Short mmCIF file of C-alpha atoms and ligand atoms in Angstrom, two decimals:
data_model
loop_
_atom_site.label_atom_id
_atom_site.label_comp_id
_atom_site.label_asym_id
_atom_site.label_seq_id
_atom_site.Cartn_x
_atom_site.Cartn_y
_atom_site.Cartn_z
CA UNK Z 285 0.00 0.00 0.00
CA UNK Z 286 1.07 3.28 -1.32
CA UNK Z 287 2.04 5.39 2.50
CA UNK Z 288 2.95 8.62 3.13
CA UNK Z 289 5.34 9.96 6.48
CA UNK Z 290 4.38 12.71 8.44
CA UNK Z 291 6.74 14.26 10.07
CA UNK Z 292 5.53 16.81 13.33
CA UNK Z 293 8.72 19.62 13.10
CA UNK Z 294 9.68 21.18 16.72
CA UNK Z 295 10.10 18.78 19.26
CA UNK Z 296 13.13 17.87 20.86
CA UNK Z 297 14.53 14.31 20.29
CA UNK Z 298 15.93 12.84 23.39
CA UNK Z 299 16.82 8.65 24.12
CA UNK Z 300 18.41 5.85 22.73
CA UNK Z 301 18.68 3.48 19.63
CA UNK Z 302 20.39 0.34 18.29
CA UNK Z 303 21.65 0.54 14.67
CA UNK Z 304 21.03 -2.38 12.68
CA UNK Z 305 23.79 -4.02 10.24
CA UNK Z 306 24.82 -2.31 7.74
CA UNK Z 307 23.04 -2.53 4.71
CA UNK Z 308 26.19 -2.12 2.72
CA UNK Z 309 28.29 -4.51 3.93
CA UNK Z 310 25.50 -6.98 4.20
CA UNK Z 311 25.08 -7.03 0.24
CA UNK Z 312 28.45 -8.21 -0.93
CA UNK Z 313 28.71 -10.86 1.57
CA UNK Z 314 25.54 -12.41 0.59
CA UNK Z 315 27.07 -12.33 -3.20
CA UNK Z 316 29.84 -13.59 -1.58
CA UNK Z 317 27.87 -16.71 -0.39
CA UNK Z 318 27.55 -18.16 -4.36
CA UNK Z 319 31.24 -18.70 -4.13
CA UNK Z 320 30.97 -21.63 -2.03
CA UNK Z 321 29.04 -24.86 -2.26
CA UNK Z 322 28.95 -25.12 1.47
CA UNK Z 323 26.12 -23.07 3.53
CA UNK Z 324 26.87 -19.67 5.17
CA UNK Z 325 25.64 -18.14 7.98
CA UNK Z 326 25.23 -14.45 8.44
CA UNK Z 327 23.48 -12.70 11.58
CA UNK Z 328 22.19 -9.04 12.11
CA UNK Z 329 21.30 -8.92 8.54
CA UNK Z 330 19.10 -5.56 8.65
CA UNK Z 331 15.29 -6.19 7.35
CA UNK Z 332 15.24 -4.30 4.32
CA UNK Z 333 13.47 -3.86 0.65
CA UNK Z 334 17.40 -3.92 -0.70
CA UNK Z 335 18.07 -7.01 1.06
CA UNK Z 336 14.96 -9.26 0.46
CA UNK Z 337 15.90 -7.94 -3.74
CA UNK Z 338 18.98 -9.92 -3.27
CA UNK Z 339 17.82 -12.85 -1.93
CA UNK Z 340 15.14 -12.57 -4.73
CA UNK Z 341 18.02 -12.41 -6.82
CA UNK Z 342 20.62 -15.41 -5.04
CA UNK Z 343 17.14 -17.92 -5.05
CA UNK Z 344 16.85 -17.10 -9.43
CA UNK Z 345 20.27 -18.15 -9.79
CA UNK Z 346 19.70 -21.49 -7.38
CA UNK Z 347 20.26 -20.78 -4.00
CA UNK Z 348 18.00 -21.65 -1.16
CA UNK Z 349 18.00 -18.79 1.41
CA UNK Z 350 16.00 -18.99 4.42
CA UNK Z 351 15.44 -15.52 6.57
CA UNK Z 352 14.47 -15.16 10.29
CA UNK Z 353 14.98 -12.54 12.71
CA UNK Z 354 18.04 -10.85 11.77
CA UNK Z 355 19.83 -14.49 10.87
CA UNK Z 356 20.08 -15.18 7.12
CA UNK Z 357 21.55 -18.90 6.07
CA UNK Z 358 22.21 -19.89 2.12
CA UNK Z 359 22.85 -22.54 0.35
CA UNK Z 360 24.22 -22.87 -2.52
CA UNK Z 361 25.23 -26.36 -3.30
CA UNK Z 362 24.42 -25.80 -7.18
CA UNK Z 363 24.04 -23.13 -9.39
CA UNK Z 364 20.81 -23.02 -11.78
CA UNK Z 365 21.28 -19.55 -13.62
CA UNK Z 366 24.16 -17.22 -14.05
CA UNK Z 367 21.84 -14.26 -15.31
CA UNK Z 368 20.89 -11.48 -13.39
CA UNK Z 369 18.06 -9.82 -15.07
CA UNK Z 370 17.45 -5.95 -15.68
CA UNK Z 371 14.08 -5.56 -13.39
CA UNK Z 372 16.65 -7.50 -10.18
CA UNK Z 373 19.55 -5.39 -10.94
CA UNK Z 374 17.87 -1.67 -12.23
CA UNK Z 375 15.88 -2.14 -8.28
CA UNK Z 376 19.54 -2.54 -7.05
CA UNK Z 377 22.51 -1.30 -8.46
CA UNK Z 378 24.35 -3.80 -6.17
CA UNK Z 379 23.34 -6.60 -7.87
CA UNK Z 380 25.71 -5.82 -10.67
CA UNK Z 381 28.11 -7.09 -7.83
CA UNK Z 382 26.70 -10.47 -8.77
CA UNK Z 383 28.98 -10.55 -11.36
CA UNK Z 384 32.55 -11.38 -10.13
CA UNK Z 385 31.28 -14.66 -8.02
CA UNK Z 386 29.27 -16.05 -10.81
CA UNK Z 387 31.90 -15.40 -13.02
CA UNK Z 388 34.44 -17.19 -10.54
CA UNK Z 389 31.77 -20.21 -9.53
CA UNK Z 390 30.40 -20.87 -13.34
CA UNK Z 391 32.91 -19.76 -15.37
CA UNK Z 392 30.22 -17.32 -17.01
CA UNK Z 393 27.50 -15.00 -16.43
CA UNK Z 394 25.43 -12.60 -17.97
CA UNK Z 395 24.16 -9.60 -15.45
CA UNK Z 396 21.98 -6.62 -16.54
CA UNK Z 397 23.85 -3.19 -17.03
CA UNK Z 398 22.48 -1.06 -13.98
CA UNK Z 399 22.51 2.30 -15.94
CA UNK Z 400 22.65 5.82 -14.08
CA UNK Z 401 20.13 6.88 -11.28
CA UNK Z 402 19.10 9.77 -9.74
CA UNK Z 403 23.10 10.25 -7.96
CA UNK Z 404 24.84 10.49 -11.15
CA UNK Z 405 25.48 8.12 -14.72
CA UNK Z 406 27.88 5.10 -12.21
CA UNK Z 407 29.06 3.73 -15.13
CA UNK Z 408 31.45 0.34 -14.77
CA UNK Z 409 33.89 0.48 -16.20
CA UNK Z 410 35.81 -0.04 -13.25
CA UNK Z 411 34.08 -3.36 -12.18
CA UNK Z 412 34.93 -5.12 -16.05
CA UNK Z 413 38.28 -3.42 -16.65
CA UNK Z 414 39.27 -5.56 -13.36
CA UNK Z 415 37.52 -8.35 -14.41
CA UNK Z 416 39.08 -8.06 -17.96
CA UNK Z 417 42.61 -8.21 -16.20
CA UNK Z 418 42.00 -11.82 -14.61
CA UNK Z 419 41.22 -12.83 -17.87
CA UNK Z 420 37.26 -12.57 -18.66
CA UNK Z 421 35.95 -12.43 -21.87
CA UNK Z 422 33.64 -9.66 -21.40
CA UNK Z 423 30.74 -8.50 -24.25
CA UNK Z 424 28.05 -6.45 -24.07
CA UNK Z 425 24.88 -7.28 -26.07
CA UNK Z 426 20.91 -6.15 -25.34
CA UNK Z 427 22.35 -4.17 -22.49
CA UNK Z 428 23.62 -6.57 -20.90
CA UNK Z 429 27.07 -7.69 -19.57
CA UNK Z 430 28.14 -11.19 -21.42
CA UNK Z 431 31.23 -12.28 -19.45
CA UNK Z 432 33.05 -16.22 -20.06
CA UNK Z 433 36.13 -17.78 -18.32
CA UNK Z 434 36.11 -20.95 -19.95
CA UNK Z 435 39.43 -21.97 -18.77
CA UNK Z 436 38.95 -19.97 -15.44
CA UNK Z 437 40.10 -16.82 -14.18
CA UNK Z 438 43.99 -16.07 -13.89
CA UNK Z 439 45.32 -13.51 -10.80
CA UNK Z 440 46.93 -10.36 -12.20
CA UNK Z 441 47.88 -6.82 -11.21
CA UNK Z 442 45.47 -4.03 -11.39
CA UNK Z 443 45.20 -0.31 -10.71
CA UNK Z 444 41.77 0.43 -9.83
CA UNK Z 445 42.71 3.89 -11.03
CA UNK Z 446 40.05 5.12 -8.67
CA UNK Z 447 39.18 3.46 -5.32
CA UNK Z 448 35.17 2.39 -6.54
CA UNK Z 449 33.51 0.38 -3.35
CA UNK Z 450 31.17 -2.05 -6.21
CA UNK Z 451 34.72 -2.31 -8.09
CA UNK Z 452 36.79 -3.74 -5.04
CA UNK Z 453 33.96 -6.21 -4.19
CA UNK Z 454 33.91 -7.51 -7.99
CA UNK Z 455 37.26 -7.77 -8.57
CA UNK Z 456 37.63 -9.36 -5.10
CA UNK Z 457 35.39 -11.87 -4.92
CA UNK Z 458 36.40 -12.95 -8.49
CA UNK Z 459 39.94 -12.75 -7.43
CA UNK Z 460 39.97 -15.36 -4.62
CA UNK Z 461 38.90 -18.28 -6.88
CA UNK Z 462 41.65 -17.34 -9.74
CA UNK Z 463 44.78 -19.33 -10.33
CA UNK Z 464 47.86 -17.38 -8.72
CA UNK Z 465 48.50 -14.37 -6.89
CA UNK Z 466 46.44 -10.96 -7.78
CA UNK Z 467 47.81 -8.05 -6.33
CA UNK Z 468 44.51 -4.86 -6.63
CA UNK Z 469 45.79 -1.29 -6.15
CA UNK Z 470 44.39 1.88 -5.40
CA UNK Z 471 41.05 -0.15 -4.19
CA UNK Z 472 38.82 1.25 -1.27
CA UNK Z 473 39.58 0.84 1.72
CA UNK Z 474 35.98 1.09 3.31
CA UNK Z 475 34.88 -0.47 6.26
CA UNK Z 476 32.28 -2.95 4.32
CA UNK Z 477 35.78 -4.16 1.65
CA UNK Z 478 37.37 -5.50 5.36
CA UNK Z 479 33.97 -7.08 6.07
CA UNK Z 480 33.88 -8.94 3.05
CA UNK Z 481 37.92 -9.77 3.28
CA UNK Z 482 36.63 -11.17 6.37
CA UNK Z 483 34.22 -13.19 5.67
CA UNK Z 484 35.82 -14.33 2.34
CA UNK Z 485 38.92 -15.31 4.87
CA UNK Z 486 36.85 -17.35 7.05
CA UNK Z 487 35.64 -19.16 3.89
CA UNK Z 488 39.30 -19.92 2.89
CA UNK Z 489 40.40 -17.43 0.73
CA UNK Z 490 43.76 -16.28 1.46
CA UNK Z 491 43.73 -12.17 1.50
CA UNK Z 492 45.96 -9.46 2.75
CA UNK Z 493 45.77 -5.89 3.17
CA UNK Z 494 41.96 -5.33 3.73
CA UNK Z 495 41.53 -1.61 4.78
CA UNK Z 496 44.54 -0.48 3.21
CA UNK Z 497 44.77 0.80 -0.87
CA UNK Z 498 46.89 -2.42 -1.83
CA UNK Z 499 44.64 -6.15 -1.65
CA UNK Z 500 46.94 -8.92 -1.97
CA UNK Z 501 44.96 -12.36 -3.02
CA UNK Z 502 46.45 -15.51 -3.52
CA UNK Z 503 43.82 -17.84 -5.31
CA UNK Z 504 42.26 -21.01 -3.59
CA UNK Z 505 40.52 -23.85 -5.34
CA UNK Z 506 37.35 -24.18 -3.26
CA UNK Z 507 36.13 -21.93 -0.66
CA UNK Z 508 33.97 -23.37 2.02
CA UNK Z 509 31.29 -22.70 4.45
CA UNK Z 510 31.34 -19.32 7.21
CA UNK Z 511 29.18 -17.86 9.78
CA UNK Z 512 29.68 -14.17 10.22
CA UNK Z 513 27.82 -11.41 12.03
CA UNK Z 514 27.50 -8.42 9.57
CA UNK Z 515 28.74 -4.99 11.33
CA UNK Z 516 26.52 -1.87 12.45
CA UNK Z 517 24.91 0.38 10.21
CA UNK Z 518 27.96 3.44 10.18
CA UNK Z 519 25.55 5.64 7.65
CA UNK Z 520 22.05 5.47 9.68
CA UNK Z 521 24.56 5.75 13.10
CA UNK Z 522 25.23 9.16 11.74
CA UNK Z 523 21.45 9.89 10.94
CA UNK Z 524 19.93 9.37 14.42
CA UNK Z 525 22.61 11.49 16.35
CA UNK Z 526 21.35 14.42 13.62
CA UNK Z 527 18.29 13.79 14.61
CA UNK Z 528 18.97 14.87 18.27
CA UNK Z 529 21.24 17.80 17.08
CA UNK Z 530 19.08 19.80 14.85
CA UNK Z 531 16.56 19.55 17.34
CA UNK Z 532 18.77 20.56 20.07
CA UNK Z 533 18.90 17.09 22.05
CA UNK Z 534 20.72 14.26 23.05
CA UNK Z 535 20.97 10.97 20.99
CA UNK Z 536 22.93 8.08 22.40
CA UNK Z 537 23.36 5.04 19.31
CA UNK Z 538 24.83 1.67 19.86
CA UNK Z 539 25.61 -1.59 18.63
CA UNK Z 540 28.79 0.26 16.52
CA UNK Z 541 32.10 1.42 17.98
CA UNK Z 542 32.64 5.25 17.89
CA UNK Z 543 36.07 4.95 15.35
CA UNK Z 544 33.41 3.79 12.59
CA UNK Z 545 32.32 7.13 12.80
CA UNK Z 546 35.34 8.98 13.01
CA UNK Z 547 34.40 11.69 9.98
CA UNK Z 548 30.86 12.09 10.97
CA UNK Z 549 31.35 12.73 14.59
CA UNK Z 550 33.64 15.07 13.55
CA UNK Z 551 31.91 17.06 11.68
CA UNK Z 552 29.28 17.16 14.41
CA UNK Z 553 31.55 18.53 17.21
CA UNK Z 554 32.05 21.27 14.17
CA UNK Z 555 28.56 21.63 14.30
CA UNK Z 556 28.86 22.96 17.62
CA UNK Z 557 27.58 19.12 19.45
CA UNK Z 558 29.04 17.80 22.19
CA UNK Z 559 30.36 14.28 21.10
CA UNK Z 560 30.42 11.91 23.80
CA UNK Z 561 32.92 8.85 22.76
CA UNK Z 562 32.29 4.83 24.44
CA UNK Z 563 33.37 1.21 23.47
CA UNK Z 564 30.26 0.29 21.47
CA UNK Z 565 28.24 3.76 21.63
CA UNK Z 566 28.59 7.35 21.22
CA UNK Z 567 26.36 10.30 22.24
CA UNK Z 568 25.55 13.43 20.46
CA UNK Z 569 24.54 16.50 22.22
CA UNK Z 570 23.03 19.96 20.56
CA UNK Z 571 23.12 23.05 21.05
CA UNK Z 572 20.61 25.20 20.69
CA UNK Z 573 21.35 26.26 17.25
CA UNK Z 574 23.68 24.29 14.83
CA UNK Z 575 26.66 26.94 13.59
CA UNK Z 576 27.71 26.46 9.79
CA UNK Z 577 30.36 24.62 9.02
CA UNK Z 578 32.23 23.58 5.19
CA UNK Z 579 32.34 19.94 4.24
CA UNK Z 580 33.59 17.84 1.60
CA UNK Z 581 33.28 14.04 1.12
CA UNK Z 582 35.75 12.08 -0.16
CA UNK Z 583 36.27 8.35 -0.35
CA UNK Z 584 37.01 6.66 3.05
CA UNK Z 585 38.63 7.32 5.57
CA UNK Z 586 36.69 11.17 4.39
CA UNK Z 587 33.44 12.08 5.42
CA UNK Z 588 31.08 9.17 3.52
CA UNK Z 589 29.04 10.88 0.65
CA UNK Z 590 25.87 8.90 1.78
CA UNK Z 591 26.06 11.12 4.65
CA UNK Z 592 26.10 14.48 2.67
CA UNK Z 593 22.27 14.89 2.37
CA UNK Z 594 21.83 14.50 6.08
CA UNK Z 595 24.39 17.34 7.19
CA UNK Z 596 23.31 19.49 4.35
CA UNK Z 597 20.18 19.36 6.02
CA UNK Z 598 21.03 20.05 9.15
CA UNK Z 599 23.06 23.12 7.31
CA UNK Z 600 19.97 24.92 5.87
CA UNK Z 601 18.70 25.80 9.95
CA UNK Z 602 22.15 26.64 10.90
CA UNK Z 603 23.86 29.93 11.71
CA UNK Z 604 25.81 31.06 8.90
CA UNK Z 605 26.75 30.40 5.52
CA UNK Z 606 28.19 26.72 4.73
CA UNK Z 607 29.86 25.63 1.44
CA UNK Z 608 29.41 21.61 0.66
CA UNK Z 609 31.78 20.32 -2.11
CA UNK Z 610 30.97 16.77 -3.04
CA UNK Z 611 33.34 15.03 -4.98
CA UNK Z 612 32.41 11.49 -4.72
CA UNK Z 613 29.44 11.52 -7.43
CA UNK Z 614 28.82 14.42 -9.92
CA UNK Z 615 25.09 14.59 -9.99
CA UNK Z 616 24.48 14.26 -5.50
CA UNK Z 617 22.49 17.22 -4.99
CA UNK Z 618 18.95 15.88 -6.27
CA UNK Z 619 17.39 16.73 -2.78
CA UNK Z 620 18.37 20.64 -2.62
CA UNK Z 621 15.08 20.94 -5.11
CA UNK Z 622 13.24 19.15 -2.05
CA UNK Z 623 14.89 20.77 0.54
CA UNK Z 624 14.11 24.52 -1.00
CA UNK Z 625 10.51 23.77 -0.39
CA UNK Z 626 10.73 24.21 3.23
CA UNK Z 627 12.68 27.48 2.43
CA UNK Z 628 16.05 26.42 2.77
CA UNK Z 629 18.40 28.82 1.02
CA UNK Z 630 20.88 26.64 -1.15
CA UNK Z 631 22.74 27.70 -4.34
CA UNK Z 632 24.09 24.80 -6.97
CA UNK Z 633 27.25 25.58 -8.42
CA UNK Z 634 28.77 22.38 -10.36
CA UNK Z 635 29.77 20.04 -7.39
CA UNK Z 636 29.64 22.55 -4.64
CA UNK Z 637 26.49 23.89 -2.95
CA UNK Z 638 26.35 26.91 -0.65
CA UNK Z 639 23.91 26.95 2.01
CA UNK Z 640 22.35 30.15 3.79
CA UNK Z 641 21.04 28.68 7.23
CA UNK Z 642 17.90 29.77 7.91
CA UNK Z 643 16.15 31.40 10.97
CA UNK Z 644 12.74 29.12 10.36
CA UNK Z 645 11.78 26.21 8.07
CA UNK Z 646 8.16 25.74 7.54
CA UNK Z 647 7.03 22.17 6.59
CA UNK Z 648 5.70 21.36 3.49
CA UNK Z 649 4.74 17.92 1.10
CA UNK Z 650 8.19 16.62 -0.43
CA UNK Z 651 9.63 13.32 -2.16
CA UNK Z 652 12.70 11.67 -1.46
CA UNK Z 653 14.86 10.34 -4.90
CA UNK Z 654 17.25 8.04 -3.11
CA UNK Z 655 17.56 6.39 0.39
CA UNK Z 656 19.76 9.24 1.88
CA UNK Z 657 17.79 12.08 0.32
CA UNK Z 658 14.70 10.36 2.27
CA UNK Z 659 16.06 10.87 5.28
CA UNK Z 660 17.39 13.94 4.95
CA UNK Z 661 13.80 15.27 4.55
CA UNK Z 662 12.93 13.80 7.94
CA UNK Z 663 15.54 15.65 8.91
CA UNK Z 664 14.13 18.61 7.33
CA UNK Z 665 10.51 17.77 8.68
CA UNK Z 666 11.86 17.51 12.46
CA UNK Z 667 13.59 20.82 12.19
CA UNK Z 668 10.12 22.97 10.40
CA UNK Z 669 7.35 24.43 11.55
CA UNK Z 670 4.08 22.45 10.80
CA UNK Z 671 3.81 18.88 9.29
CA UNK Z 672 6.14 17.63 6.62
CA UNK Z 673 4.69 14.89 4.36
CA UNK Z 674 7.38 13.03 3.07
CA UNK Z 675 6.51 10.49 -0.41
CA UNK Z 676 8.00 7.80 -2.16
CA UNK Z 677 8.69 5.85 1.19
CA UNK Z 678 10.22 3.05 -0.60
CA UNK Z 679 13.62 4.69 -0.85
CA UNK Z 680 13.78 5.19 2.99
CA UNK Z 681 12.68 1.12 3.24
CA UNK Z 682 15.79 0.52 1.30
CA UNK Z 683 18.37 1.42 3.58
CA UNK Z 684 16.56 2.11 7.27
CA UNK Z 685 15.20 -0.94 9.27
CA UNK Z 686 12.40 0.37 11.57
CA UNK Z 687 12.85 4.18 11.35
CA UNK Z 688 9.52 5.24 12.51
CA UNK Z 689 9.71 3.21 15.51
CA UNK Z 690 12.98 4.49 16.47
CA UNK Z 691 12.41 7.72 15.46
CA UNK Z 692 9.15 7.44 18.07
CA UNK Z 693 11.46 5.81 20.90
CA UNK Z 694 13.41 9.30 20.66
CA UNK Z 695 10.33 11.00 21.32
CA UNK Z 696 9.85 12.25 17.39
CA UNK Z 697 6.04 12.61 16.33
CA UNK Z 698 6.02 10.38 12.96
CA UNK Z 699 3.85 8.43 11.61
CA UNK Z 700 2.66 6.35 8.34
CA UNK Z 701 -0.32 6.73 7.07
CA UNK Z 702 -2.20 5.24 3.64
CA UNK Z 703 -1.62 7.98 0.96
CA UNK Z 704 -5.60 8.12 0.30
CA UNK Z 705 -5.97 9.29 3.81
CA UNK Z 706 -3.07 11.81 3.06
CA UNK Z 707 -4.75 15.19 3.76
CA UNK Z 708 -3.47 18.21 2.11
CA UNK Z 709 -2.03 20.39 4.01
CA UNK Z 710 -2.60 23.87 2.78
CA UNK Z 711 -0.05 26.81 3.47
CA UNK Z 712 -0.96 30.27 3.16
CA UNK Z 713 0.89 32.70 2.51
C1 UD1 G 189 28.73 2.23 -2.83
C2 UD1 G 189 27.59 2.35 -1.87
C3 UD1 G 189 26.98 3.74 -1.92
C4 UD1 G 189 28.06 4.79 -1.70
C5 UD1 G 189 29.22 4.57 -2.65
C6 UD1 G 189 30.41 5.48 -2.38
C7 UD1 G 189 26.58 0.17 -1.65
C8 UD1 G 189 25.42 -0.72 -1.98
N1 UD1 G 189 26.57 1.37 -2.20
O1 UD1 G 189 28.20 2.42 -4.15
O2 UD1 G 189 25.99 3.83 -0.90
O3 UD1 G 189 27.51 6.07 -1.91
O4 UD1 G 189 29.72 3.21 -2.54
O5 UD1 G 189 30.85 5.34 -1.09
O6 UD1 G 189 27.46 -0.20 -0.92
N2 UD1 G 189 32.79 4.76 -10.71
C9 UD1 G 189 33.26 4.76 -12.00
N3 UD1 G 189 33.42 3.55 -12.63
C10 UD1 G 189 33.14 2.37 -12.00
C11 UD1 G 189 32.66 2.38 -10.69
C12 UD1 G 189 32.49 3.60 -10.05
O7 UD1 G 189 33.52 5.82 -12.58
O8 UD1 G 189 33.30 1.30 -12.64
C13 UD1 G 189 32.57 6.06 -10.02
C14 UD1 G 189 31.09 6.29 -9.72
O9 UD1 G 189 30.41 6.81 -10.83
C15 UD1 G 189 31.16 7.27 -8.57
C16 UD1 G 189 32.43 6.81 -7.82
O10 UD1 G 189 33.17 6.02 -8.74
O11 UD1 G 189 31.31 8.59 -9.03
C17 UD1 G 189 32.15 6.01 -6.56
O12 UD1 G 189 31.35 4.89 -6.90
P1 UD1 G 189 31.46 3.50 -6.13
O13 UD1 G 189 32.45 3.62 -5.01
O14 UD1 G 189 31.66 2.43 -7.12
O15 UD1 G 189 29.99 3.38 -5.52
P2 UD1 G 189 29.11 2.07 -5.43
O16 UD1 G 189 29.95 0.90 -5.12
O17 UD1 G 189 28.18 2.01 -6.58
#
């Protein structure tokens, strides 16, 4: 049923709340599960639209998955199909990463080109260049990608050129099943490439230098079974704390250590929040107004540019002028259209934006075009005057297990309602 989220701007979020895995580091590792013919385990897999795509997607090509509470276990004894289809993989860019394991299990698959999307054209060039190197035969016919390793995949050296996140996990998980050493270089080095060393480590493969911008792999003929617990959400542990400091309170997140946050918490302490640092929690306090503050993202370790949305946000009630330069994708400021209409004052300029904070925001009926542009109009909904009416609720079911209940445990006045009973809301002038 078609929903709509109101959002009641004004009150002060105050409390506590568990992230759930991480979204993105959950993905690859279930890819990761068609390299083996032995089951794998993995636990505090978030319950998400994204997630129940790909096991869509894993049960088309033969697997058996079987979800409950949080605990996810495949099997994947034989594989039926090595196509991934263009409805599977235009839902889900990250199903292109389908490619590298099927490549390595079969010896061949064919996976839909994902195409551009409302964050910029993501070509991948990246992803079959790599591929290419280990010695895929790679075509491209009715859009989609035609790749054959009859006689297997071969390790090799590669420069990434630049460090892609989709790219490493391709490359990777075709690399551990290829005959000799592969060395990768200039790969990312983001928290959900170690996860998936990891897990691909405790299924056999032999890997070094996870986290770092070199990947060394030495090939293995068979990987086996793994259990592995997937690691907190780091992008919606930065949302809830921003939820407490444009509102002025105090937001306490756990269930993800505080270094995992490094650039974020950072930037909030710029913001003028007190950052409070533990073992497996941190807490964010606000002022009473936010004070403007220049960004940039930048691959990791920088400042994440899923999180960009969400501070600009928090930018447009701040005091003072902000510039926001993101250099990660070239099309990332969909959401400034959205954000204008609660009279945010933000001027596009190529990849930087400069934001005006304003004194008040006054709610009004918006749509989100990706999963972090959702949120950020919650964010932008908590902070106005009036009710915000956010649409399109299927990007924020993407990427945020149980928002409106947590949002409600921190006190927030939210809720979904059936967009036929959506009333208009009508704002004079
Ligand atoms: C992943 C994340 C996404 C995050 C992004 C950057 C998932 C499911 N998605 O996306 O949330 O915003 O990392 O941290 O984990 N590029 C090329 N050629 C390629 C591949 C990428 O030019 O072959 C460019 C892209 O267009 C983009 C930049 O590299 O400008 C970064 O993209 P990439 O790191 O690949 O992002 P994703 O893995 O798609």
């Amino acid at each position: 049923m078609l929903e709509v989220l109101c959002v009641t701007g004004g009150r002060t979020l105050e409390g506590r709340v568990r992230v759930a895995g991480a979204k993105n580091a959950a993905l690859p590792l279930l890819f990761a599960t068609l390299l083996s013919d032995q089951p794998c385990v993995l636990e505090n897999v978030p319950d998400l639209e994204d997630i129940a795509v790909t096991l869509r997607l894993l049960r088309s090509l033969g697997a058996q998955t079987e979800y409950k509470s949080n605990r996810v276990e495949i099997r994947t004894e034989t594989i039926r199909g090595t196509l991934a289809p263009y409805g599977l993989v235009k839902a889900l860019r990250a199903s292109f990463w389908v490619l590298g394991p099927l490549l390595a299990r079969a010896g061949e698959a064919q996976v839909s080109l994902p195409g551009g999307d409302a964050i910029g054209t993501r070509p991948v060039d990246l992803h079959l260049q790599g591929l290419a190197r280990l010695g895929a035969d790679i075509q491209m016919k009715h859009g989609v990608v035609c790749a054959t390793a009859p006689g297997g995949l071969r390790g090799a050296t590669i420069d990434l050129g630049f460090p892609s996140v989709g790219a490493t996990h391709n490359i990777l998980m075709a690399a551990v099943l290829a005959k000799g050493e592969t060395v990768l270089h200039g790969v990312a080095r983001e928290p959900e490439v170690t996860e998936l060393a990891s897990l691909l480590t405790a299924m056999g493969a032999k890997i070094s230098g996870a986290g770092t911008d070199t990947i060394q792999v030495l090939g293995v003929e068979s990987l086996g079974g793994a259990t592995h617990a997937v690691l907190g959400d780091r992008i919606e542990a930065a949302t809830y704390p921003l939820t407490g400091a444009v509102t002025g309170g105090r937001v306490q997140v756990s269930g993800i250590p505080a270094e995992a946050l490094h650039s974020s918490l950072h930037l909030l302490e710029n913001l003028g929040c007190q950052v409070h640092r533990g073992e497996n929690e941190v807490e964010v306090v606000g002022p009473n107004r936010l004070r403007a503050t220049d960004f940039e993202t930048e691959p990791y370790p920088g400042l994440a540019t899923d999180v960009q949305p969400l501070f600009m946000a928090a930018l447009t009630g701040a005091d003072g002028r902000s510039v926001v330069r993101e250099n990660v994708f070239e099309n990332r400021f969909g959401h400034v259209a959205e954000y204008r209409r609660f009279g945010a004052r933000i001027a596009i300029d190529g990849r930087l934006a400069t934001i005006d904070g304003v004194d008040l925001l006054s709610a009004a009926p918006v749509e989100g075009g990706d999963i972090r542009a959702a949120a950020g109009l919650v964010l932008m909904g908590l902070m106005a005057e009036g009710v915000t009416q956010v649409r399109e609720l299927h990007h924020l079911d993407r990427g945020y297990d149980g928002m409106v209940e947590k949002l409600k445990e921190l006190g927030a006045k939210v809720s979904r309602i059936p967009a036929f009973e959506e009333k208009e809301v009508v704002f004079g002038c």
